Tab-separated table of C-alpha atoms and ligand atoms in Angstrom:
chain	number	residue	atom	x	y	z
A	1	MET	CA	-3.334	-25.330	-5.682
A	2	ALA	CA	-1.214	-24.321	-2.752
A	3	LEU	CA	-0.331	-20.731	-2.036
A	4	ARG	CA	2.969	-19.953	-3.749
A	5	PHE	CA	5.297	-17.000	-3.609
A	6	HIS	CA	8.339	-16.023	-5.606
A	7	ASN	CA	11.185	-15.937	-3.114
A	8	THR	CA	13.988	-13.522	-3.990
A	9	LEU	CA	16.371	-15.536	-1.826
A	10	THR	CA	16.029	-18.757	-3.834
A	11	GLY	CA	14.872	-17.188	-7.096
A	12	ASP	CA	12.047	-19.764	-7.212
A	13	LEU	CA	8.315	-20.040	-6.847
A	14	GLU	CA	7.821	-21.919	-3.593
A	15	ASP	CA	4.838	-23.305	-1.721
A	16	PHE	CA	4.226	-21.116	1.267
A	17	ARG	CA	3.785	-22.534	4.739
A	18	PRO	CA	4.495	-20.608	7.925
A	19	LEU	CA	7.117	-21.816	10.351
A	20	GLU	CA	4.596	-22.260	13.135
A	21	ASP	CA	1.059	-23.617	12.624
A	22	ASN	CA	-0.988	-21.118	10.676
A	23	LYS	CA	0.646	-18.041	12.158
A	24	VAL	CA	2.475	-15.845	9.638
A	25	ARG	CA	5.146	-13.533	10.970
A	26	MET	CA	5.825	-10.772	8.501
A	27	TYR	CA	7.957	-7.631	8.412
A	28	THR	CA	7.679	-4.865	5.846
A	29	CYS	CA	10.070	-1.940	5.506
A	30	GLY	CA	8.006	1.176	6.022
A	31	LEU	CA	8.434	4.751	5.022
A	32	THR	CA	11.349	7.051	5.724
A	33	VAL	CA	9.303	9.911	7.082
A	34	TYR	CA	10.942	13.025	5.683
A	35	ASP	CA	8.334	13.942	3.048
A	36	TYR	CA	4.880	12.988	1.739
A	37	ALA	CA	4.983	9.497	0.289
A	38	HIS	CA	4.838	9.166	-3.492
A	39	ILE	CA	2.817	6.737	-5.559
A	40	GLY	CA	5.852	4.501	-6.040
A	41	ASN	CA	5.945	3.999	-2.268
A	42	TYR	CA	2.236	3.266	-2.304
A	43	ARG	CA	2.587	0.728	-5.094
A	44	THR	CA	4.659	-1.325	-2.659
A	45	PHE	CA	2.374	-0.659	0.304
A	46	VAL	CA	-0.738	-1.636	-1.679
A	47	PHE	CA	0.976	-4.871	-2.703
A	48	GLN	CA	1.818	-5.573	0.945
A	49	ASP	CA	-1.773	-4.839	1.913
A	50	ILE	CA	-3.035	-7.314	-0.694
A	51	LEU	CA	-0.508	-9.808	0.684
A	52	ARG	CA	-1.657	-9.502	4.290
A	53	ARG	CA	-5.333	-9.429	3.347
A	54	TYR	CA	-4.949	-12.548	1.226
A	55	LEU	CA	-3.034	-14.395	3.936
A	56	LYS	CA	-5.939	-13.671	6.277
A	57	TYR	CA	-8.424	-14.652	3.577
A	58	ARG	CA	-6.606	-17.995	3.403
A	59	GLY	CA	-7.144	-18.468	7.117
A	60	PHE	CA	-3.701	-17.516	8.377
A	61	GLU	CA	-3.244	-15.458	11.461
A	62	VAL	CA	-0.969	-12.562	10.535
A	63	LEU	CA	1.477	-10.804	12.813
A	64	HIS	CA	2.768	-7.930	10.710
A	65	VAL	CA	5.407	-5.480	11.860
A	66	MET	CA	6.162	-2.299	9.940
A	67	ASN	CA	8.847	0.212	10.828
A	68	LEU	CA	8.991	3.940	10.307
A	69	THR	CA	12.481	5.252	9.661
A	70	ASP	CA	12.545	8.465	11.658
A	71	VAL	CA	16.303	8.905	11.808
A	72	ASP	CA	18.631	8.722	8.807
A	73	ASP	CA	20.542	11.081	6.520
A	74	ASN	CA	17.337	12.351	4.858
A	75	THR	CA	15.229	12.968	7.970
A	76	ILE	CA	18.110	14.774	9.677
A	77	ARG	CA	18.831	16.971	6.673
A	78	ALA	CA	15.159	17.845	6.169
A	79	SER	CA	14.473	18.626	9.836
A	80	GLN	CA	17.514	20.882	9.980
A	81	ALA	CA	16.391	22.720	6.854
A	82	ALA	CA	12.970	23.200	8.499
A	83	GLY	CA	14.599	24.351	11.731
A	84	ILE	CA	12.632	21.997	13.994
A	85	SER	CA	13.512	18.943	16.044
A	86	LEU	CA	13.791	15.575	14.359
A	87	ARG	CA	10.861	14.228	16.411
A	88	ASP	CA	8.539	17.139	15.587
A	89	TYR	CA	9.527	17.015	11.955
A	90	THR	CA	8.979	13.280	11.517
A	91	ASN	CA	5.732	13.345	13.560
A	92	LYS	CA	4.166	15.523	10.889
A	93	PHE	CA	4.944	13.073	8.103
A	94	ILE	CA	3.967	10.045	10.164
A	95	GLU	CA	0.543	11.618	10.662
A	96	ALA	CA	0.280	12.394	6.943
A	97	HIS	CA	1.251	8.816	6.136
A	98	GLU	CA	-1.420	7.460	8.493
A	99	VAL	CA	-4.031	9.554	6.693
A	100	ASP	CA	-2.763	8.398	3.284
A	101	ARG	CA	-2.927	4.776	4.419
A	102	GLU	CA	-6.507	5.149	5.502
A	103	LEU	CA	-7.439	6.898	2.243
A	104	LEU	CA	-6.011	3.931	0.344
A	105	SER	CA	-7.741	1.409	2.653
A	106	LEU	CA	-4.393	-0.008	3.750
A	107	GLU	CA	-4.909	-2.117	6.851
A	108	ASN	CA	-2.790	-1.192	9.815
A	109	PRO	CA	-0.032	-3.676	10.632
A	110	GLU	CA	-0.427	-5.249	14.072
A	111	ILE	CA	2.740	-3.489	15.206
A	112	VAL	CA	4.097	-0.189	13.850
A	113	VAL	CA	7.445	0.835	15.303
A	114	ARG	CA	9.714	3.852	15.124
A	115	ALA	CA	13.448	3.463	14.839
A	116	THR	CA	14.215	6.089	17.479
A	117	ASP	CA	12.197	4.127	20.060
A	118	HIS	CA	14.617	1.186	19.687
A	119	ILE	CA	18.070	2.723	20.050
A	120	ASP	CA	18.962	0.568	23.081
A	121	ASP	CA	18.065	-2.630	21.217
A	122	MET	CA	20.223	-1.526	18.285
A	123	VAL	CA	23.170	-0.853	20.571
A	124	LYS	CA	22.821	-4.369	22.015
A	125	LEU	CA	22.827	-6.044	18.613
A	126	ILE	CA	25.874	-4.039	17.543
A	127	GLN	CA	27.649	-5.094	20.743
A	128	THR	CA	26.843	-8.740	19.959
A	129	LEU	CA	28.310	-8.305	16.482
A	130	GLU	CA	31.462	-6.781	18.007
A	131	GLU	CA	31.815	-9.667	20.453
A	132	LYS	CA	31.517	-12.188	17.642
A	133	GLY	CA	34.085	-10.423	15.490
A	134	PHE	CA	31.663	-9.137	12.844
A	135	ALA	CA	32.045	-5.467	13.741
A	136	TYR	CA	34.859	-3.047	14.491
A	137	ARG	CA	35.233	0.562	15.544
A	138	SER	CA	36.882	3.339	13.657
A	139	GLU	CA	36.895	7.064	14.444
A	140	GLY	CA	33.886	6.794	16.750
A	141	SER	CA	31.766	4.797	14.291
A	142	VAL	CA	31.125	1.046	14.179
A	143	TYR	CA	31.258	-0.916	10.911
A	144	PHE	CA	30.159	-4.375	9.815
A	145	ARG	CA	33.077	-6.492	8.615
A	146	VAL	CA	31.674	-7.881	5.344
A	147	GLU	CA	34.636	-10.222	4.860
A	148	ALA	CA	33.728	-12.070	8.066
A	149	PHE	CA	30.257	-13.000	6.792
A	150	LYS	CA	30.888	-15.432	3.966
A	151	PRO	CA	27.339	-15.673	2.536
A	152	TYR	CA	27.282	-11.886	1.939
A	153	GLY	CA	25.617	-11.280	-1.443
A	154	LYS	CA	23.296	-14.301	-1.357
A	155	LEU	CA	20.117	-12.244	-1.662
A	156	ALA	CA	21.338	-9.829	-4.346
A	157	LYS	CA	23.121	-12.736	-6.107
A	158	ILE	CA	26.422	-10.930	-6.358
A	159	ASP	CA	29.860	-12.320	-5.672
A	160	PHE	CA	31.519	-9.893	-3.299
A	161	SER	CA	34.588	-11.975	-2.625
A	162	GLY	CA	36.812	-9.555	-4.536
A	163	ILE	CA	36.040	-6.425	-2.544
A	164	ARG	CA	38.781	-4.621	-0.688
A	165	ALA	CA	38.890	-5.573	2.949
A	166	GLY	CA	38.690	-2.632	5.314
A	167	ALA	CA	37.262	-0.104	2.834
A	168	ARG	CA	34.237	1.514	4.411
A	169	VAL	CA	31.054	3.283	3.428
A	170	ASP	CA	29.199	5.711	5.722
A	171	SER	CA	26.217	6.494	3.557
A	172	ASP	CA	22.937	4.620	4.138
A	173	LYS	CA	22.404	4.144	0.430
A	174	TYR	CA	25.066	3.045	-2.019
A	175	ASP	CA	25.587	0.967	-5.145
A	176	LYS	CA	26.838	-2.549	-5.649
A	177	ALA	CA	30.097	-1.134	-6.987
A	178	ASP	CA	30.664	0.532	-3.608
A	179	ALA	CA	29.954	-2.574	-1.587
A	180	ARG	CA	32.259	-2.733	1.394
A	181	ASP	CA	32.080	-2.540	5.142
A	182	PHE	CA	28.898	-0.665	5.998
A	183	VAL	CA	28.158	1.499	8.974
A	184	LEU	CA	26.209	0.161	11.969
A	185	TRP	CA	26.674	3.152	14.240
A	186	LYS	CA	27.629	6.621	13.097
A	187	ALA	CA	29.755	8.870	15.283
A	188	ALA	CA	27.986	12.088	16.275
A	189	LYS	CA	28.544	14.971	13.909
A	190	GLU	CA	28.428	18.617	14.851
A	191	GLY	CA	24.848	19.866	14.925
A	192	GLU	CA	23.218	16.452	14.348
A	193	PRO	CA	20.999	14.654	16.849
A	194	PHE	CA	22.820	11.923	18.779
A	195	TRP	CA	22.274	9.337	21.500
A	196	ASP	CA	24.732	8.849	24.324
A	197	THR	CA	25.303	5.080	24.473
A	198	PRO	CA	27.954	2.501	25.409
A	199	LEU	CA	29.039	2.691	21.765
A	200	GLY	CA	29.715	6.380	22.198
A	201	ARG	CA	27.743	9.399	21.056
A	202	GLY	CA	26.108	8.843	17.721
A	203	ARG	CA	23.154	7.454	15.854
A	204	PRO	CA	22.294	4.149	14.199
A	205	GLY	CA	22.828	3.364	10.528
A	206	TRP	CA	19.692	2.639	8.537
A	207	HIS	CA	20.117	-1.121	8.082
A	208	ILE	CA	20.527	-2.079	11.730
A	209	GLU	CA	17.078	-0.783	12.661
A	210	CYS	CA	15.216	-3.344	10.569
A	211	SER	CA	17.284	-6.295	11.832
A	212	VAL	CA	16.604	-5.204	15.387
A	213	MET	CA	12.932	-4.370	15.177
A	214	SER	CA	11.974	-7.381	13.073
A	215	MET	CA	13.696	-9.901	15.367
A	216	LYS	CA	12.451	-8.176	18.505
A	217	TYR	CA	8.803	-8.673	17.587
A	218	LEU	CA	8.920	-11.684	15.272
A	219	GLY	CA	11.778	-13.841	16.531
A	220	GLU	CA	15.210	-14.616	15.093
A	221	THR	CA	13.723	-16.526	12.172
A	222	PHE	CA	10.424	-15.416	10.668
A	223	ASP	CA	8.307	-16.072	7.591
A	224	ILE	CA	8.102	-13.078	5.263
A	225	HIS	CA	10.114	-9.926	4.741
A	226	SER	CA	9.016	-7.520	2.044
A	227	GLY	CA	9.899	-4.221	0.446
A	228	GLY	CA	10.465	-2.540	-2.892
A	229	SER	CA	12.994	-4.117	-5.253
A	230	ASP	CA	15.360	-1.187	-4.654
A	231	LEU	CA	15.819	-2.480	-1.098
A	232	VAL	CA	17.339	-5.812	-2.122
A	233	PHE	CA	20.755	-4.206	-2.118
A	234	PRO	CA	22.173	-2.942	0.087
A	235	HIS	CA	19.405	-2.720	2.688
A	236	HIS	CA	18.109	-6.285	2.804
A	237	GLU	CA	21.487	-7.847	2.048
A	238	ASN	CA	22.841	-5.967	5.052
A	239	GLU	CA	19.907	-6.973	7.232
A	240	ILE	CA	20.666	-10.623	6.494
A	241	ALA	CA	24.349	-10.128	7.287
A	242	GLN	CA	23.665	-8.364	10.607
A	243	SER	CA	20.956	-10.763	11.753
A	244	GLU	CA	22.496	-14.070	10.717
A	245	ALA	CA	25.966	-13.083	11.942
A	246	ALA	CA	24.473	-12.239	15.341
A	247	THR	CA	22.178	-15.272	15.765
A	248	GLY	CA	23.762	-17.960	13.614
A	249	LYS	CA	20.235	-18.782	12.374
A	250	PRO	CA	18.424	-18.169	9.093
A	251	PHE	CA	16.862	-14.707	9.301
A	252	VAL	CA	13.940	-14.771	6.868
A	253	ARG	CA	12.323	-17.653	4.972
A	254	PHE	CA	10.534	-15.751	2.161
A	255	TRP	CA	11.723	-12.473	0.671
A	256	LEU	CA	9.061	-10.732	-1.467
A	257	HIS	CA	10.024	-7.668	-3.503
A	258	ALA	CA	7.735	-5.381	-5.471
A	259	GLU	CA	8.989	-3.957	-8.747
A	260	HIS	CA	9.165	-0.250	-9.459
A	261	LEU	CA	6.468	2.065	-10.611
A	262	ILE	CA	7.290	4.224	-13.617
A	263	VAL	CA	5.262	7.108	-15.055
A	264	ASN	CA	4.471	7.238	-18.772
A	265	GLY	CA	7.323	4.837	-19.362
A	266	GLU	CA	9.885	6.970	-17.538
A	267	LYS	CA	11.466	6.814	-14.144
A	268	MET	CA	9.550	9.039	-11.758
A	269	SER	CA	11.612	12.045	-10.745
A	270	LYS	CA	11.026	15.588	-9.616
A	271	SER	CA	13.257	16.951	-12.372
A	272	LEU	CA	11.125	15.312	-15.072
A	273	GLY	CA	7.943	16.779	-13.568
A	274	ASN	CA	6.354	13.328	-13.376
A	275	PHE	CA	6.673	12.910	-9.631
A	276	PHE	CA	3.384	12.456	-7.772
A	277	THR	CA	2.521	12.046	-4.148
A	278	LEU	CA	-0.843	10.522	-3.275
A	279	ARG	CA	-1.931	14.021	-2.305
A	280	ASP	CA	-0.978	15.406	-5.707
A	281	LEU	CA	-3.377	12.963	-7.354
A	282	ILE	CA	-6.152	13.740	-4.873
A	283	ALA	CA	-5.636	17.447	-5.494
A	284	MET	CA	-6.220	16.763	-9.180
A	285	GLY	CA	-9.587	15.230	-8.257
A	286	HIS	CA	-8.646	11.541	-8.502
A	287	LYS	CA	-10.245	9.213	-6.020
A	288	PRO	CA	-8.267	7.044	-3.628
A	289	THR	CA	-10.137	3.843	-4.513
A	290	ALA	CA	-9.304	4.305	-8.206
A	291	ILE	CA	-5.667	4.878	-7.256
A	292	ARG	CA	-5.704	1.780	-5.054
A	293	TYR	CA	-7.276	-0.240	-7.861
A	294	LEU	CA	-4.645	0.889	-10.349
A	295	LEU	CA	-1.759	0.197	-7.970
A	296	ALA	CA	-3.172	-3.261	-7.211
A	297	SER	CA	-3.896	-4.178	-10.814
A	298	VAL	CA	-0.393	-5.201	-11.889
A	299	PRO	CA	1.196	-8.309	-10.296
A	300	PHE	CA	3.875	-7.166	-7.876
A	301	ARG	CA	6.881	-8.575	-9.721
A	302	LYS	CA	5.992	-6.632	-12.867
A	303	GLN	CA	6.882	-3.006	-13.358
A	304	LEU	CA	3.792	-0.814	-13.128
A	305	ASN	CA	3.523	1.929	-15.733
A	306	PHE	CA	1.379	4.671	-14.226
A	307	THR	CA	-0.533	6.819	-16.718
A	308	PHE	CA	-3.531	9.109	-16.323
A	309	ASP	CA	-5.336	7.064	-18.953
A	310	GLY	CA	-4.748	4.040	-16.773
A	311	LEU	CA	-6.088	5.893	-13.753
A	312	HIS	CA	-9.169	6.956	-15.683
A	313	GLN	CA	-9.768	3.349	-16.738
A	314	ALA	CA	-9.277	2.218	-13.149
A	315	GLN	CA	-12.057	4.592	-12.083
A	316	GLN	CA	-14.323	3.207	-14.809
A	317	SER	CA	-13.559	-0.326	-13.701
A	318	VAL	CA	-14.400	0.480	-10.105
A	319	ASP	CA	-17.630	2.180	-11.235
A	320	ARG	CA	-18.549	-0.844	-13.330
A	321	LEU	CA	-18.148	-3.173	-10.359
A	322	ARG	CA	-20.131	-0.882	-8.074
A	323	ASN	CA	-22.881	-0.428	-10.647
A	324	PHE	CA	-23.196	-4.169	-10.967
A	325	ARG	CA	-23.373	-4.621	-7.223
A	326	PHE	CA	-26.041	-1.924	-7.061
A	327	ARG	CA	-28.047	-3.707	-9.727
A	328	LEU	CA	-27.556	-6.963	-7.869
A	329	THR	CA	-28.854	-5.630	-4.572
A	330	GLN	CA	-31.553	-3.242	-5.838
A	331	GLY	CA	-32.785	-4.897	-9.030
A	332	LYS	CA	-36.100	-6.730	-9.343
A	333	PHE	CA	-35.728	-10.256	-10.658
A	334	PRO	CA	-38.197	-13.105	-11.172
A	335	ALA	CA	-38.461	-15.588	-8.322
A	336	GLY	CA	-36.513	-18.831	-8.465
A	337	GLU	CA	-32.943	-19.856	-9.083
A	338	ASN	CA	-30.656	-20.343	-12.050
A	339	LYS	CA	-28.205	-23.044	-10.993
A	340	GLU	CA	-26.032	-22.481	-14.037
A	341	LEU	CA	-25.468	-18.858	-13.042
A	342	GLN	CA	-24.746	-19.780	-9.449
A	343	ALA	CA	-22.116	-22.220	-10.701
A	344	LYS	CA	-20.524	-19.305	-12.577
A	345	ALA	CA	-20.353	-17.275	-9.397
A	346	GLU	CA	-18.681	-20.189	-7.664
A	347	ALA	CA	-16.250	-20.664	-10.559
A	348	ALA	CA	-15.333	-16.969	-10.456
A	349	ARG	CA	-14.526	-17.265	-6.765
A	350	ARG	CA	-12.272	-20.243	-7.459
A	351	ALA	CA	-10.580	-18.452	-10.362
A	352	PHE	CA	-9.920	-15.446	-8.115
A	353	GLU	CA	-8.428	-17.681	-5.415
A	354	GLU	CA	-6.268	-19.624	-7.861
A	355	ALA	CA	-4.959	-16.352	-9.298
A	356	LEU	CA	-4.008	-14.997	-5.886
A	357	ASP	CA	-2.562	-18.345	-4.813
A	358	ASP	CA	-0.261	-18.046	-7.812
A	359	ASN	CA	2.162	-15.500	-6.371
A	360	LEU	CA	-0.646	-12.952	-5.946
A	361	ASN	CA	-1.545	-12.615	-9.601
A	362	THR	CA	-3.814	-9.642	-9.081
A	363	ALA	CA	-4.387	-9.051	-12.805
A	364	GLU	CA	-5.999	-12.493	-13.115
A	365	GLY	CA	-7.818	-11.940	-9.842
A	366	LEU	CA	-9.469	-8.826	-11.267
A	367	ALA	CA	-10.250	-10.539	-14.566
A	368	ALA	CA	-12.080	-13.336	-12.748
A	369	LEU	CA	-14.562	-10.879	-11.261
A	370	PHE	CA	-15.044	-8.936	-14.481
A	371	ASP	CA	-15.946	-12.162	-16.275
A	372	LEU	CA	-18.597	-12.753	-13.656
A	373	VAL	CA	-19.940	-9.199	-13.921
A	374	ARG	CA	-20.237	-9.578	-17.692
A	375	ASP	CA	-22.089	-12.894	-17.342
A	376	GLY	CA	-24.312	-11.455	-14.634
A	377	ASN	CA	-25.224	-8.340	-16.632
A	378	THR	CA	-25.957	-10.414	-19.734
A	379	ALA	CA	-28.204	-12.754	-17.757
A	380	MET	CA	-30.035	-9.815	-16.223
A	381	ASP	CA	-30.522	-8.142	-19.620
A	382	ARG	CA	-31.956	-11.360	-21.037
A	383	GLY	CA	-34.228	-11.988	-18.082
A	384	LYS	CA	-32.346	-15.127	-17.063
A	385	PHE	CA	-31.224	-13.855	-13.680
A	386	ARG	CA	-33.356	-15.047	-10.758
A	387	ASP	CA	-34.017	-13.551	-7.384
A	388	GLY	CA	-32.372	-16.559	-5.730
A	389	ASP	CA	-29.083	-15.949	-7.568
A	390	ARG	CA	-28.207	-12.756	-5.767
A	391	GLY	CA	-26.626	-14.513	-2.800
A	392	ALA	CA	-24.078	-16.478	-4.817
A	393	PHE	CA	-22.996	-13.381	-6.746
A	394	LEU	CA	-22.829	-11.179	-3.690
A	395	ASP	CA	-20.841	-13.824	-1.847
A	396	THR	CA	-18.172	-13.941	-4.552
A	397	MET	CA	-18.017	-10.152	-4.717
A	398	GLU	CA	-17.737	-9.827	-0.956
A	399	ARG	CA	-14.918	-12.359	-0.768
A	400	TRP	CA	-13.084	-10.684	-3.625
A	401	ASP	CA	-13.438	-7.312	-1.954
A	402	ARG	CA	-11.963	-8.537	1.314
A	403	VAL	CA	-8.698	-8.512	-0.621
A	404	PHE	CA	-9.114	-5.725	-3.190
A	405	ALA	CA	-11.171	-3.371	-0.987
A	406	VAL	CA	-12.552	-1.035	-3.645
A	407	LEU	CA	-16.296	-1.732	-3.770
A	408	ASP	CA	-17.406	0.596	-0.996
A	409	ASP	CA	-17.907	4.099	-2.295
A	410	ASN	CA	-16.188	5.691	0.697
A	411	ASP	CA	-13.845	8.200	-0.936
A	412	ARG	CA	-15.930	11.266	-0.260
A	413	ALA	CA	-16.529	10.370	3.348
A	414	LYS	CA	-12.830	9.822	3.958
A	415	LEU	CA	-11.710	12.914	2.095
A	416	ARG	CA	-14.212	14.950	4.045
A	417	ARG	CA	-13.135	13.433	7.353
A	418	PHE	CA	-9.526	14.368	6.737
A	419	GLY	CA	-10.339	17.887	5.581
A	420	PHE	CA	-9.774	17.372	1.869
A	421	VAL	CA	-13.362	18.321	1.028
A	422	LYS	CA	-15.228	21.425	1.959
A	423	SER	CA	-18.806	22.438	1.314
A	424	GLY	CA	-19.751	25.126	-1.178
A	425	GLU	CA	-19.789	27.931	1.402
A	426	GLU	CA	-16.126	27.309	2.025
A	427	ARG	CA	-15.034	28.006	-1.527
A	428	GLU	CA	-13.374	31.253	-0.540
A	429	ALA	CA	-11.407	29.644	2.234
A	430	ARG	CA	-10.402	26.884	-0.126
A	431	ALA	CA	-9.026	29.304	-2.682
A	432	ALA	CA	-6.916	30.939	0.009
A	433	ALA	CA	-5.743	27.608	1.375
A	434	VAL	CA	-4.647	26.344	-2.002
A	435	VAL	CA	-2.650	29.475	-2.649
A	436	GLY	CA	-1.092	29.439	0.798
A	437	ASN	CA	-0.453	25.793	1.331
A	438	GLY	CA	-0.439	23.952	-1.969
A	439	TYR	CA	-2.452	20.804	-2.180
A	440	THR	CA	-2.012	19.714	1.374
A	441	SER	CA	-5.047	21.575	2.623
A	442	THR	CA	-8.479	21.743	1.043
A	443	VAL	CA	-8.617	20.270	-2.404
A	444	LEU	CA	-12.162	19.375	-3.334
A	445	VAL	CA	-15.254	21.448	-3.202
A	446	GLU	CA	-18.786	20.194	-2.857
A	447	ALA	CA	-21.612	22.525	-3.767
A	448	LEU	CA	-24.069	20.073	-2.211
A	449	ASN	CA	-23.658	17.502	0.498
A	450	ASP	CA	-24.979	13.946	0.194
A	451	GLU	CA	-28.220	14.639	2.066
A	452	GLU	CA	-29.017	17.642	-0.131
A	453	ILE	CA	-28.428	15.562	-3.240
A	454	GLU	CA	-30.746	12.802	-2.001
A	455	LYS	CA	-33.412	15.419	-1.299
A	456	HIS	CA	-33.177	16.827	-4.839
A	457	ILE	CA	-33.403	13.330	-6.267
A	458	SER	CA	-36.555	12.517	-4.346
A	459	GLU	CA	-38.085	15.795	-5.524
A	460	ARG	CA	-37.178	14.821	-9.056
A	461	ASN	CA	-38.721	11.373	-8.592
A	462	ALA	CA	-41.900	12.985	-7.318
A	463	ALA	CA	-41.960	15.269	-10.371
A	464	ARG	CA	-41.526	12.309	-12.684
A	465	ARG	CA	-44.294	10.396	-10.975
A	466	SER	CA	-46.653	13.326	-11.525
A	467	ARG	CA	-45.405	13.486	-15.130
A	468	ASP	CA	-43.922	16.956	-14.656
A	469	PHE	CA	-40.944	16.162	-16.856
A	470	ALA	CA	-39.920	19.788	-17.331
A	471	ARG	CA	-39.430	20.103	-13.580
A	472	ALA	CA	-37.626	16.733	-13.406
A	473	ASP	CA	-35.216	17.782	-16.158
A	474	LYS	CA	-34.613	21.110	-14.466
A	475	ILE	CA	-33.612	19.401	-11.226
A	476	ARG	CA	-31.361	17.085	-13.178
A	477	ASP	CA	-29.628	20.044	-14.853
A	478	GLU	CA	-29.229	21.871	-11.564
A	479	LEU	CA	-27.576	18.840	-10.059
A	480	LEU	CA	-25.285	18.593	-13.061
A	481	ASP	CA	-24.261	22.202	-12.527
A	482	ALA	CA	-23.382	21.260	-8.968
A	483	GLY	CA	-21.172	18.466	-10.261
A	484	VAL	CA	-23.604	15.608	-9.642
A	485	ILE	CA	-24.408	13.124	-12.385
A	486	LEU	CA	-27.630	11.113	-12.267
A	487	GLU	CA	-28.006	7.676	-13.789
A	488	ASP	CA	-31.476	6.273	-14.192
A	489	THR	CA	-31.116	2.503	-14.097
A	490	LYS	CA	-33.683	-0.252	-14.031
A	491	ALA	CA	-32.994	-0.534	-10.354
A	492	GLY	CA	-33.572	3.162	-9.639
A	493	THR	CA	-31.638	6.405	-9.768
A	494	ARG	CA	-27.986	6.485	-8.799
A	495	TRP	CA	-25.859	9.548	-8.463
A	496	LYS	CA	-22.195	10.246	-8.477
A	497	ARG	CA	-20.029	13.267	-8.401
A	498	LYS	CA	-18.125	14.372	-11.480
B	501	ZN	ZN1	14.062	-1.982	6.320
């Protein structure tokens, strides 16, 4: 089966082929950097990560551009409230976002760009639109003349022919009912940052930045543009209008939109108390790989209902996969091969690929591997698994994990690297930090580091070998007190933190 995507523009499932050879040019709308990103943002970013990883898995070369919106109504308002410059303010949240991305194993796009580094390019595109009659000035601002672009509404599938000509909207975000001429360049307001340009003193509207930065790095027509479904209108509709009016060429071939995340069946909002940033969940002790797994588990065009039960199950699922891989690599099996089992490993790989080919059906992609894990465990329990079967199973798991990226138990290392984990001696400091700075500082405490745990386990193994079970049990209990759980498996002793 060919790789197929649901294209918002046509409303159809379509076979995907890039415009040029096997090179995919892709743009994703990144974060507006005025606060820590919430899990709804990361639902979309995890989907886009699965998308780019799977394109690479399928042998495509990916050129992915992501923007960071570091000037808009929100960033300006927030930086003014904080009393620092827009650049300093947004830098802080860009750094936080980079850390979050790494925690969630999100690959870095080939090109990450900031809106404020492209003001000159935006001015040029607006000038082109003016020259072609698609833009006009009013009171120091420049607006897009929606009436002049006949296909307006083709992405959002709305007929805008009845709107009042000349009515204007200055806000970056607005509803379909307010659709009218939108702002390309906003006249400078008292106390706001501005750029002195041939268009006058002011700043760009939100929509123009994505038209400019995507075409600058990817060309006037490129393969994939993606974002959350809330961006279809007005943001992406306006991007199409700006870009196609300026170039006279189709802007984007495939539009891919991820549906919303809701929490316990309700819209996530601060007023309902169900609003979570990634850091909130980490502060509660949840692990980034479990969060990634949960966010990846629902196909992107379906709404994702986030619950803590679901997150708990995601952690169990990740543990189950890792435990199986541990058994696979460390277990002792009779020599030989079981061709029937190897065929199952191969079939699971194909099932995973067919699921992802089908508009990135991640739910089926996960199910394919769990079927294999069940078959593998059963065969091992019954003594049917052979030493020569490891390779086929590991191969399927490795391929699967190139896309899902949850098998490596790297949460602790990452959390420690970014200062989210402190050793036991730093408990006091942690308590102070949490009081002073909320969850953004130290959030997890380790009484023992990894090396100390390994040392205790080898002492326990020595005690067991000399049949000193009282001592072995005592070490086990001490580790439990320190938040470390031991699992004695046929393949040896594993440990994990509570
Ligand atoms: Zn955008």
